[in-house]
Short mmCIF file of C-alpha atoms in Angstrom, two decimals:
data_model
loop_
_atom_site.label_atom_id
_atom_site.label_comp_id
_atom_site.label_asym_id
_atom_site.label_seq_id
_atom_site.Cartn_x
_atom_site.Cartn_y
_atom_site.Cartn_z
CA MET A 24 104.27 132.01 122.40
CA GLY A 25 102.99 130.43 125.58
CA ARG A 26 102.28 126.75 126.21
CA SER A 27 98.48 127.19 125.93
CA GLU A 28 98.87 128.92 122.55
CA GLN A 29 101.10 126.10 121.32
CA MET A 30 98.55 123.50 122.44
CA PHE A 31 95.74 125.38 120.66
CA ILE A 32 97.73 125.50 117.41
CA LEU A 33 98.52 121.78 117.71
CA GLN A 34 94.85 120.95 118.29
CA GLU A 35 93.82 123.01 115.27
CA ALA A 36 96.46 121.30 113.10
CA ARG A 37 95.18 117.88 114.17
CA LYS A 38 91.72 118.80 112.88
CA GLU A 39 93.29 119.06 109.41
CA LEU A 40 94.94 115.65 109.52
CA MET A 41 93.53 112.64 107.74
CA ARG A 42 94.29 109.24 109.18
CA ILE A 43 95.05 106.80 106.37
CA ILE A 44 95.97 103.17 106.94
CA ALA A 45 97.45 101.17 104.06
CA PHE A 46 98.34 97.51 103.84
CA GLY A 47 98.55 94.70 101.33
CA ASP A 48 99.58 91.10 100.78
CA ILE A 49 96.66 89.79 102.79
CA HIS A 50 96.59 86.54 100.78
CA MET A 51 93.19 85.47 102.17
CA GLN A 52 94.32 85.97 105.79
CA ALA A 53 91.84 88.75 106.67
CA GLY A 54 91.60 87.43 110.23
CA ARG A 55 95.09 88.75 110.84
CA LEU A 56 93.70 92.27 110.51
CA ASN A 57 91.57 91.85 113.63
CA GLY A 58 92.91 94.21 116.24
CA LEU A 59 95.11 96.10 113.77
CA PRO A 60 95.71 99.42 115.54
CA GLY A 61 94.02 102.33 113.81
CA LEU A 62 91.96 100.31 111.34
CA PRO A 63 88.50 101.08 112.78
CA GLU A 64 89.27 104.79 113.25
CA ALA A 65 91.00 105.52 109.93
CA GLU A 66 89.34 108.02 107.63
CA GLN A 67 90.60 105.99 104.66
CA VAL A 68 91.75 102.40 104.22
CA LEU A 69 93.99 101.62 101.23
CA VAL A 70 94.52 97.98 100.28
CA THR A 71 97.60 97.66 98.09
CA GLY A 72 96.97 94.33 96.38
CA ASP A 73 97.28 90.60 96.78
CA LEU A 74 93.99 90.27 98.58
CA THR A 75 93.93 86.63 97.49
CA ASN A 76 96.38 83.87 96.75
CA PHE A 77 95.63 83.25 93.05
CA GLY A 78 91.95 83.83 93.77
CA GLY A 79 89.16 85.64 92.00
CA ARG A 80 86.15 87.77 92.84
CA THR A 81 84.61 85.37 95.38
CA GLU A 82 87.79 85.23 97.45
CA ALA A 83 88.35 88.99 97.12
CA GLU A 84 84.81 89.66 98.29
CA GLN A 85 85.42 87.56 101.41
CA VAL A 86 88.54 89.54 102.26
CA LEU A 87 87.04 92.95 101.49
CA ARG A 88 83.85 92.27 103.45
CA ALA A 89 85.99 91.31 106.46
CA ILE A 90 87.86 94.61 106.15
CA GLU A 91 84.61 96.56 105.70
CA ARG A 92 83.22 95.09 108.92
CA GLN A 93 86.01 96.96 110.68
CA ASN A 94 86.01 100.06 108.47
CA PRO A 95 83.79 100.69 105.43
CA ARG A 96 86.03 103.39 103.87
CA VAL A 97 88.03 101.06 101.60
CA LEU A 98 89.84 101.77 98.33
CA ALA A 99 92.02 99.12 96.74
CA VAL A 100 94.00 97.77 93.83
CA SER A 101 94.48 94.16 92.87
CA GLY A 102 97.89 92.56 93.19
CA ASN A 103 99.92 90.34 90.92
CA LEU A 104 98.51 87.21 92.60
CA ASP A 105 94.90 88.33 92.16
CA ARG A 106 93.02 87.06 89.12
CA PRO A 107 91.13 89.48 86.81
CA GLY A 108 87.82 89.01 88.66
CA VAL A 109 89.29 90.84 91.63
CA GLU A 110 89.67 94.12 89.75
CA GLU A 111 86.18 93.70 88.30
CA PHE A 112 84.76 93.28 91.81
CA LEU A 113 86.63 96.35 93.06
CA ALA A 114 85.34 98.47 90.17
CA GLU A 115 81.75 97.26 90.54
CA ASN A 116 81.84 98.19 94.24
CA GLN A 117 83.44 101.63 93.72
CA MET A 118 86.60 100.54 95.58
CA SER A 119 89.06 100.43 92.71
CA LEU A 120 91.96 102.84 92.33
CA HIS A 121 93.32 101.05 89.25
CA GLY A 122 93.78 103.76 86.64
CA THR A 123 91.48 106.10 88.48
CA GLY A 124 91.75 108.68 91.19
CA CYS A 125 89.72 110.42 93.84
CA ILE A 126 90.18 113.26 96.29
CA ARG A 127 89.57 112.75 100.01
CA ASP A 128 89.91 115.80 102.24
CA GLY A 129 92.09 117.51 99.65
CA ILE A 130 94.40 114.51 99.24
CA GLY A 131 94.67 112.97 95.78
CA ILE A 132 94.70 109.18 95.77
CA PHE A 133 95.30 107.10 92.64
CA GLY A 134 96.86 103.77 91.82
CA ALA A 135 97.68 100.84 89.59
CA GLY A 136 97.08 97.20 90.36
CA GLY A 137 99.12 94.19 89.41
CA SER A 138 102.87 94.32 89.08
CA SER A 139 105.60 94.63 86.55
CA PRO A 140 106.67 91.32 84.96
CA THR A 141 108.10 88.73 87.32
CA PRO A 142 109.98 85.50 86.63
CA PHE A 143 106.99 83.67 88.18
CA LYS A 144 104.41 84.58 85.48
CA THR A 145 101.76 85.60 88.01
CA PRO A 146 98.18 86.29 86.84
CA ASN A 147 98.25 90.09 86.96
CA GLU A 148 101.44 91.38 85.37
CA LEU A 149 101.70 94.50 83.23
CA SER A 150 104.53 96.08 81.29
CA GLU A 151 106.25 99.17 82.67
CA GLU A 152 104.62 101.16 79.86
CA GLU A 153 101.15 99.87 80.77
CA LEU A 154 101.68 100.68 84.44
CA ALA A 155 102.91 104.18 83.59
CA ALA A 156 99.82 104.82 81.43
CA ILE A 157 97.49 103.52 84.15
CA LEU A 158 99.10 105.75 86.77
CA ALA A 159 99.01 108.76 84.43
CA GLY A 160 95.29 108.19 83.91
CA GLY A 161 94.66 108.13 87.65
CA TYR A 162 96.80 111.19 88.26
CA ALA A 163 94.91 113.11 85.57
CA MET A 164 91.71 112.59 87.57
CA ILE A 165 92.90 114.52 90.63
CA PRO A 166 93.94 117.97 89.34
CA GLN A 167 92.16 119.79 92.18
CA ALA A 168 93.95 117.85 94.96
CA ARG A 169 95.84 120.03 97.42
CA PHE A 170 98.23 117.18 98.24
#
């Protein structure tokens, strides 16, 4: 196989790739995401919780709107330091992955927010059994995913 054939195959393979950027533990510091390499170009943004620092829906909305100004393709879960209003906001805005799943370009994406119990008694803690059931529910929603 010649060099030009190899380059063609590589270019074709890149067409199949999906650029996903994932991050969490923002804790109300959305300004730190400015200039994050790859954020504006990503085909999917996954926020893995702790958008706020013991905040609710108002604080989460501030953070998520700042992210959306850079890239509107956002899916998220709430973290253990996010109050219940955060998950409600995510669900109302079709951003939540908590106990649900979706398929993007053949890739199955699902999740669970919160955390297992901690010694700190944070606002969004779930038992291992609850987390397992939530994840199973999300996974069940993506049977047609290729990956």
